[in-house]
Amino acid sequence: LHNILAFTVALARQAGTLILEGSEVIQSHSEESNVGEKKNSVDLVTEYDVRVEKLVQDRLKQQYPTFKFIGEESYSAGKRDPLTNEPTFCVDPIDGTTNFVHGFPFACISLGLIYERRPVLGVIYNPFLGHLYTGIKGHGSFLTRAGSDEPRRLPLSKNPKPLPSLNQAVIGVEWGSDRCETTMNAKSTSFARLAGDPEKGVVGGKMAHSLRSMGSAALNYSMVAQGGMDMYWEIGCWPWDVCAGIVIAEEAGGLVTGSHEVFEATKNTDQFGVVTEEILTGRKYLVIRGVGGTKDENGREAQKRLIE
Ligand code: IPD
Ligand code: CA
Ligand code: CA
Ligand code: CA
């Protein structure tokens, strides 16, 4: 796995260069800066999403010809490797396409490896800020900042902060691109409950310090792993949004609930997409709750209580 990590880190940095080039083109608002739509007018895609995925897929196939590949853009185009117990790369070429299109510098490549239906390796690289997050199951997760070649173990604080209660927490949430009424009602109610004034009775005695939307699921996971956010909660992520992030967050001591089902539910079928969609439309939550001495049982219990 350490060799695969070295290879995928170099590849993520190469993909990062193409993402930065693409950003220049898109931000030029010239004729070349085409922005398309997928399922609705807020589900954006650019030729760079497709180009970055092709670059990454080609290089991975060359280096690891027997490994399977699942990526957002090839998956949407109907080219789907079924999820089996075999090693499978799970890639989001640009996570945070809306940010990419708007010039908001929170977008990344998210590159994960699944083995026996468990995410085992993750690389998340934000080329705009030069932040590289990596993790290998059982071997910790790390952040390497721009201009440094020294990975720092996550969470960054050597002295983890005590588990905050909900009303001292900063919580990541996302609007996503599913804007149907049911989802909007669920999200706006939940956001108000997390941030609302307890005096006005939104949720008894609890009012989070604040909510944040970073516009990238992978970067939300990374920020919880780093310790900058206490929790991230979203309805409706796809496997490529969360695969690398699961490893990075869990290795930092975070607790991930909901996300694993995306990988485990399919067992021996080739129904990966169908089951994923069922999970998403079944409105299962993706919650991670991070850092702070949480590898021990007591910490995990406390996390569970906080999530509930
Ligand atoms: C999206 C982003 C967004 C999240 C959505 C994802 P994309 O991915 O991660 O923050 O809210 O659920 O689909 O389309 O930018 O790769
Ligand atoms: Ca997308
Ligand atoms: Ca994504
Ligand atoms: Ca994407």
Tab-separated table of C-alpha atoms and ligand atoms in Angstrom:
chain	number	residue	atom	x	y	z
A	1	LEU	CA	0.000	0.000	0.000
A	2	HIS	CA	2.871	2.418	0.663
A	3	ASN	CA	4.043	1.996	-2.957
A	4	ILE	CA	0.515	2.600	-4.232
A	5	LEU	CA	0.332	5.695	-2.032
A	6	ALA	CA	3.570	7.093	-3.505
A	7	PHE	CA	2.272	6.489	-7.025
A	8	THR	CA	-1.185	7.960	-6.399
A	9	VAL	CA	0.236	11.030	-4.624
A	10	ALA	CA	2.415	11.800	-7.678
A	11	LEU	CA	-0.608	11.223	-9.908
A	12	ALA	CA	-2.839	13.474	-7.770
A	13	ARG	CA	-0.252	16.255	-8.021
A	14	GLN	CA	-0.168	15.809	-11.806
A	15	ALA	CA	-3.973	15.945	-11.894
A	16	GLY	CA	-3.727	19.089	-9.737
A	17	THR	CA	-1.648	20.817	-12.410
A	18	LEU	CA	-4.349	20.068	-14.996
A	19	ILE	CA	-7.053	21.317	-12.598
A	20	LEU	CA	-5.157	24.618	-12.167
A	21	GLU	CA	-4.727	24.972	-15.934
A	22	GLY	CA	-8.437	24.274	-16.350
A	23	SER	CA	-9.288	26.892	-13.748
A	24	GLU	CA	-7.385	29.544	-15.749
A	25	VAL	CA	-9.416	28.640	-18.838
A	26	ILE	CA	-12.764	28.565	-17.027
A	27	GLN	CA	-12.038	31.823	-15.202
A	28	SER	CA	-11.127	33.502	-18.504
A	29	HIS	CA	-14.844	33.289	-19.404
A	30	SER	CA	-13.724	32.910	-23.010
A	31	GLU	CA	-15.254	30.695	-25.666
A	32	GLU	CA	-13.224	27.731	-24.436
A	33	SER	CA	-14.651	27.973	-20.933
A	34	ASN	CA	-17.633	25.716	-21.501
A	35	VAL	CA	-19.661	24.764	-18.463
A	36	GLY	CA	-22.299	22.084	-18.922
A	37	GLU	CA	-25.117	20.771	-16.764
A	38	LYS	CA	-25.938	17.202	-15.732
A	39	LYS	CA	-29.208	16.391	-13.958
A	40	ASN	CA	-30.220	20.022	-13.349
A	41	SER	CA	-28.948	23.608	-13.602
A	42	VAL	CA	-26.893	23.368	-10.380
A	43	ASP	CA	-25.218	20.052	-11.235
A	44	LEU	CA	-22.273	21.422	-13.195
A	45	VAL	CA	-19.642	19.663	-15.287
A	46	THR	CA	-16.729	20.927	-17.379
A	47	GLU	CA	-14.464	19.266	-19.906
A	48	TYR	CA	-11.797	19.302	-17.162
A	49	ASP	CA	-13.789	16.913	-14.980
A	50	VAL	CA	-13.670	14.469	-17.893
A	51	ARG	CA	-10.049	15.200	-18.866
A	52	VAL	CA	-8.717	14.828	-15.336
A	53	GLU	CA	-10.565	11.538	-14.895
A	54	LYS	CA	-9.195	10.201	-18.184
A	55	LEU	CA	-5.640	11.152	-17.247
A	56	VAL	CA	-5.956	9.440	-13.879
A	57	GLN	CA	-7.746	6.358	-15.198
A	58	ASP	CA	-5.218	5.831	-18.023
A	59	ARG	CA	-2.215	6.098	-15.710
A	60	LEU	CA	-3.772	3.812	-13.086
A	61	LYS	CA	-4.654	1.191	-15.743
A	62	GLN	CA	-1.094	1.320	-17.056
A	63	GLN	CA	0.460	0.895	-13.625
A	64	TYR	CA	-2.124	-1.507	-12.105
A	65	PRO	CA	-3.708	-3.319	-15.071
A	66	THR	CA	-5.649	-5.807	-12.937
A	67	PHE	CA	-7.237	-3.230	-10.626
A	68	LYS	CA	-10.800	-2.112	-11.281
A	69	PHE	CA	-11.829	1.521	-11.650
A	70	ILE	CA	-14.910	3.515	-10.657
A	71	GLY	CA	-14.906	7.240	-11.425
A	72	GLU	CA	-17.667	9.845	-11.370
A	73	GLU	CA	-17.521	10.876	-15.018
A	74	SER	CA	-17.019	7.453	-16.628
A	75	TYR	CA	-19.712	6.101	-14.312
A	76	SER	CA	-22.164	8.782	-15.491
A	77	ALA	CA	-21.250	7.897	-19.083
A	78	GLY	CA	-22.320	4.288	-18.386
A	79	LYS	CA	-18.804	2.773	-18.231
A	80	ARG	CA	-19.044	0.962	-14.950
A	81	ASP	CA	-16.786	-1.645	-13.406
A	82	PRO	CA	-18.954	-3.528	-10.907
A	83	LEU	CA	-17.805	-3.366	-7.316
A	84	THR	CA	-16.359	-6.744	-6.276
A	85	ASN	CA	-13.846	-7.831	-3.642
A	86	GLU	CA	-11.038	-6.990	-6.094
A	87	PRO	CA	-8.873	-3.901	-5.599
A	88	THR	CA	-10.822	-0.996	-7.096
A	89	PHE	CA	-9.793	2.614	-7.473
A	90	CYS	CA	-12.637	5.027	-6.697
A	91	VAL	CA	-11.964	8.486	-8.082
A	92	ASP	CA	-13.609	11.873	-8.132
A	93	PRO	CA	-11.510	13.852	-10.641
A	94	ILE	CA	-12.765	17.225	-9.375
A	95	ASP	CA	-14.703	17.246	-6.128
A	96	GLY	CA	-16.198	20.703	-5.798
A	97	THR	CA	-16.964	21.432	-9.453
A	98	THR	CA	-19.196	24.377	-8.463
A	99	ASN	CA	-16.239	25.938	-6.626
A	100	PHE	CA	-13.983	25.151	-9.592
A	101	VAL	CA	-16.381	26.946	-11.937
A	102	HIS	CA	-16.784	29.959	-9.635
A	103	GLY	CA	-13.116	30.359	-8.722
A	104	PHE	CA	-13.690	29.512	-5.034
A	105	PRO	CA	-10.427	27.771	-4.177
A	106	PHE	CA	-11.852	24.653	-2.507
A	107	ALA	CA	-11.764	21.883	-5.079
A	108	CYS	CA	-9.679	18.770	-5.132
A	109	ILE	CA	-9.014	15.423	-6.681
A	110	SER	CA	-10.145	12.591	-4.449
A	111	LEU	CA	-8.521	9.233	-5.131
A	112	GLY	CA	-9.387	6.194	-3.026
A	113	LEU	CA	-8.668	2.491	-3.144
A	114	ILE	CA	-11.240	-0.105	-2.063
A	115	TYR	CA	-10.201	-3.646	-1.203
A	116	GLU	CA	-12.709	-6.299	-0.147
A	117	ARG	CA	-15.333	-3.565	-0.073
A	118	ARG	CA	-13.510	-1.423	2.460
A	119	PRO	CA	-11.785	1.859	1.645
A	120	VAL	CA	-8.101	1.221	2.494
A	121	LEU	CA	-6.209	4.167	1.017
A	122	GLY	CA	-7.041	7.791	0.364
A	123	VAL	CA	-5.386	10.737	-1.351
A	124	ILE	CA	-7.087	14.147	-1.473
A	125	TYR	CA	-5.255	17.030	-3.106
A	126	ASN	CA	-6.439	20.645	-3.308
A	127	PRO	CA	-4.092	22.245	-5.856
A	128	PHE	CA	-5.383	25.778	-5.175
A	129	LEU	CA	-4.147	25.752	-1.587
A	130	GLY	CA	-1.506	23.047	-2.084
A	131	HIS	CA	-2.996	20.865	0.648
A	132	LEU	CA	-2.357	17.139	0.318
A	133	TYR	CA	-4.198	14.729	2.620
A	134	THR	CA	-3.228	11.052	2.646
A	135	GLY	CA	-4.180	7.990	4.634
A	136	ILE	CA	-3.623	4.253	4.700
A	137	LYS	CA	-5.881	2.065	6.803
A	138	GLY	CA	-4.018	1.149	9.969
A	139	HIS	CA	-1.144	3.546	9.276
A	140	GLY	CA	-2.541	6.983	10.111
A	141	SER	CA	-3.421	9.989	8.007
A	142	PHE	CA	-1.363	13.053	7.189
A	143	LEU	CA	-1.473	16.589	5.803
A	144	THR	CA	1.367	17.989	3.704
A	145	ARG	CA	1.079	21.729	3.189
A	146	ALA	CA	2.245	23.754	0.173
A	147	GLY	CA	5.997	24.302	0.110
A	148	SER	CA	6.632	21.556	2.639
A	149	ASP	CA	7.607	17.963	2.035
A	150	GLU	CA	6.988	17.032	5.626
A	151	PRO	CA	3.678	15.247	6.196
A	152	ARG	CA	2.077	16.115	9.567
A	153	ARG	CA	0.025	13.478	11.303
A	154	LEU	CA	-3.700	14.193	11.723
A	155	PRO	CA	-5.332	15.552	13.745
A	156	LEU	CA	-2.876	18.449	13.797
A	157	SER	CA	-3.189	19.222	17.501
A	158	LYS	CA	-0.853	17.069	19.594
A	159	ASN	CA	-3.153	17.721	22.478
A	160	PRO	CA	-6.576	16.840	21.097
A	161	LYS	CA	-9.323	19.145	22.200
A	162	PRO	CA	-11.912	17.611	24.445
A	163	LEU	CA	-14.991	16.309	22.711
A	164	PRO	CA	-17.165	19.419	22.345
A	165	SER	CA	-20.839	19.236	22.902
A	166	LEU	CA	-22.994	20.122	19.954
A	167	ASN	CA	-23.315	23.714	21.102
A	168	GLN	CA	-19.543	24.263	20.952
A	169	ALA	CA	-19.108	22.614	17.574
A	170	VAL	CA	-18.429	23.881	14.058
A	171	ILE	CA	-20.382	21.647	11.710
A	172	GLY	CA	-19.941	21.123	7.966
A	173	VAL	CA	-23.148	20.833	5.943
A	174	GLU	CA	-23.837	21.005	2.200
A	175	TRP	CA	-26.765	21.949	-0.011
A	176	GLY	CA	-25.633	19.502	-2.737
A	177	SER	CA	-27.271	19.472	-6.151
A	178	ASP	CA	-30.458	17.582	-5.289
A	179	ARG	CA	-32.861	20.488	-4.767
A	180	CYS	CA	-36.136	18.591	-4.745
A	181	GLU	CA	-38.647	19.618	-2.117
A	182	THR	CA	-38.147	16.631	0.203
A	183	THR	CA	-34.384	17.111	0.339
A	184	MET	CA	-34.665	20.868	0.763
A	185	ASN	CA	-37.144	20.447	3.618
A	186	ALA	CA	-34.927	17.857	5.309
A	187	LYS	CA	-31.835	20.023	4.945
A	188	SER	CA	-33.299	23.348	5.967
A	189	THR	CA	-34.967	21.805	9.018
A	190	SER	CA	-31.756	20.062	10.035
A	191	PHE	CA	-29.583	23.134	9.499
A	192	ALA	CA	-31.950	25.247	11.568
A	193	ARG	CA	-31.947	22.625	14.299
A	194	LEU	CA	-28.162	22.542	14.411
A	195	ALA	CA	-27.706	26.313	14.420
A	196	GLY	CA	-30.986	27.568	15.826
A	197	ASP	CA	-31.518	29.574	18.950
A	198	PRO	CA	-32.431	27.246	21.832
A	199	GLU	CA	-34.390	30.067	23.475
A	200	LYS	CA	-36.751	29.984	20.544
A	201	GLY	CA	-37.114	26.273	20.987
A	202	VAL	CA	-35.557	24.944	17.766
A	203	VAL	CA	-33.692	22.234	19.615
A	204	GLY	CA	-33.515	22.054	23.355
A	205	GLY	CA	-30.434	23.758	24.753
A	206	LYS	CA	-28.246	23.327	21.701
A	207	MET	CA	-26.881	25.889	19.240
A	208	ALA	CA	-23.718	25.053	17.301
A	209	HIS	CA	-20.948	27.683	17.156
A	210	SER	CA	-21.523	27.766	13.404
A	211	LEU	CA	-22.192	25.856	10.210
A	212	ARG	CA	-19.802	25.755	7.224
A	213	SER	CA	-20.244	24.729	3.588
A	214	MET	CA	-16.962	24.043	1.847
A	215	GLY	CA	-18.550	22.761	-1.362
A	216	SER	CA	-16.515	19.566	-1.464
A	217	ALA	CA	-17.389	16.411	0.407
A	218	ALA	CA	-13.770	15.219	0.307
A	219	LEU	CA	-12.517	18.491	1.788
A	220	ASN	CA	-15.174	18.335	4.508
A	221	TYR	CA	-13.849	14.909	5.535
A	222	SER	CA	-10.296	16.266	5.430
A	223	MET	CA	-11.204	19.294	7.555
A	224	VAL	CA	-12.741	17.093	10.235
A	225	ALA	CA	-9.632	14.881	10.139
A	226	GLN	CA	-7.474	17.990	10.519
A	227	GLY	CA	-9.520	19.223	13.485
A	228	GLY	CA	-10.848	22.443	11.911
A	229	MET	CA	-14.433	21.193	11.984
A	230	ASP	CA	-16.004	18.972	14.610
A	231	MET	CA	-18.503	17.210	12.417
A	232	TYR	CA	-19.728	16.960	8.840
A	233	TRP	CA	-23.229	15.919	7.933
A	234	GLU	CA	-24.663	15.455	4.470
A	235	ILE	CA	-27.439	13.574	2.745
A	236	GLY	CA	-26.675	12.059	-0.631
A	237	CYS	CA	-22.990	11.496	-1.368
A	238	TRP	CA	-21.640	9.106	-3.962
A	239	PRO	CA	-18.838	6.587	-3.331
A	240	TRP	CA	-16.207	8.738	-5.076
A	241	ASP	CA	-17.119	11.669	-2.813
A	242	VAL	CA	-16.329	9.726	0.353
A	243	CYS	CA	-13.951	6.832	-0.410
A	244	ALA	CA	-10.635	8.609	0.249
A	245	GLY	CA	-12.170	10.784	2.966
A	246	ILE	CA	-13.328	7.783	4.997
A	247	VAL	CA	-9.757	6.494	5.341
A	248	ILE	CA	-8.330	9.929	6.140
A	249	ALA	CA	-11.010	10.769	8.713
A	250	GLU	CA	-11.009	7.370	10.430
A	251	GLU	CA	-7.240	7.244	10.626
A	252	ALA	CA	-7.340	10.632	12.357
A	253	GLY	CA	-9.609	9.069	14.979
A	254	GLY	CA	-12.883	10.219	13.469
A	255	LEU	CA	-16.069	8.220	13.486
A	256	VAL	CA	-17.766	7.700	10.139
A	257	THR	CA	-21.360	6.539	10.018
A	258	GLY	CA	-23.516	5.928	6.993
A	259	SER	CA	-20.797	6.162	4.351
A	260	HIS	CA	-19.563	2.578	4.626
A	261	GLU	CA	-22.910	1.225	3.520
A	262	VAL	CA	-22.261	2.560	0.042
A	263	PHE	CA	-19.431	0.031	-0.278
A	264	GLU	CA	-20.753	-2.871	1.745
A	265	ALA	CA	-24.336	-3.141	0.602
A	266	THR	CA	-23.692	-4.578	-2.827
A	267	LYS	CA	-22.161	-7.895	-1.660
A	268	ASN	CA	-21.699	-10.115	-4.728
A	269	THR	CA	-23.932	-8.403	-7.196
A	270	ASP	CA	-23.072	-6.068	-10.009
A	271	GLN	CA	-25.807	-3.736	-8.803
A	272	PHE	CA	-23.408	-1.157	-7.471
A	273	GLY	CA	-25.199	1.801	-9.020
A	274	VAL	CA	-28.664	0.588	-8.203
A	275	VAL	CA	-27.840	-0.042	-4.558
A	276	THR	CA	-26.019	3.259	-4.267
A	277	GLU	CA	-29.031	5.051	-5.629
A	278	GLU	CA	-31.283	3.183	-3.227
A	279	ILE	CA	-29.095	4.259	-0.362
A	280	LEU	CA	-29.166	7.837	-1.533
A	281	THR	CA	-32.873	7.985	-2.166
A	282	GLY	CA	-33.419	6.131	1.115
A	283	ARG	CA	-31.963	9.346	2.629
A	284	LYS	CA	-29.314	7.618	4.674
A	285	TYR	CA	-27.157	10.226	6.333
A	286	LEU	CA	-23.437	10.524	5.912
A	287	VAL	CA	-22.054	11.712	9.173
A	288	ILE	CA	-18.543	11.951	10.376
A	289	ARG	CA	-17.578	13.206	13.725
A	290	GLY	CA	-13.971	13.923	14.269
A	291	VAL	CA	-10.836	13.963	16.265
A	292	GLY	CA	-9.945	14.424	19.831
A	293	GLY	CA	-8.746	11.220	21.500
A	294	THR	CA	-11.576	9.338	19.910
A	295	LYS	CA	-9.853	6.039	19.188
A	296	ASP	CA	-10.773	4.670	22.581
A	297	GLU	CA	-14.150	3.115	23.285
A	298	ASN	CA	-15.328	5.907	25.602
A	299	GLY	CA	-14.601	8.502	22.955
A	300	ARG	CA	-16.519	6.527	20.383
A	301	GLU	CA	-19.467	6.145	22.717
A	302	ALA	CA	-19.473	9.880	23.333
A	303	GLN	CA	-19.355	10.508	19.592
A	304	LYS	CA	-22.314	8.263	19.013
A	305	ARG	CA	-24.308	10.094	21.647
A	306	LEU	CA	-23.434	13.415	20.049
A	307	ILE	CA	-24.543	12.203	16.639
A	308	GLU	CA	-27.818	10.902	17.990
B	1	IPD	C1	-20.301	17.384	-4.856
B	1	IPD	C2	-19.578	18.148	-3.794
B	1	IPD	C3	-20.565	18.832	-2.881
B	1	IPD	C4	-21.502	17.858	-2.229
B	1	IPD	C5	-22.175	16.988	-3.264
B	1	IPD	C6	-21.149	16.350	-4.207
B	1	IPD	P1	-18.963	17.275	-7.236
B	1	IPD	O1	-19.393	16.741	-5.739
B	1	IPD	O2	-18.761	17.289	-3.029
B	1	IPD	O3	-19.921	19.515	-1.841
B	1	IPD	O4	-22.455	18.565	-1.520
B	1	IPD	O5	-22.899	15.992	-2.571
B	1	IPD	O6	-21.827	15.624	-5.195
B	1	IPD	O7	-20.150	17.118	-8.117
B	1	IPD	O8	-18.491	18.682	-7.087
B	1	IPD	O9	-17.897	16.309	-7.572
B	2	CA	CA	-20.309	16.227	-10.226
B	3	CA	CA	-17.950	14.818	-5.790
B	4	CA	CA	-16.732	15.494	-9.256
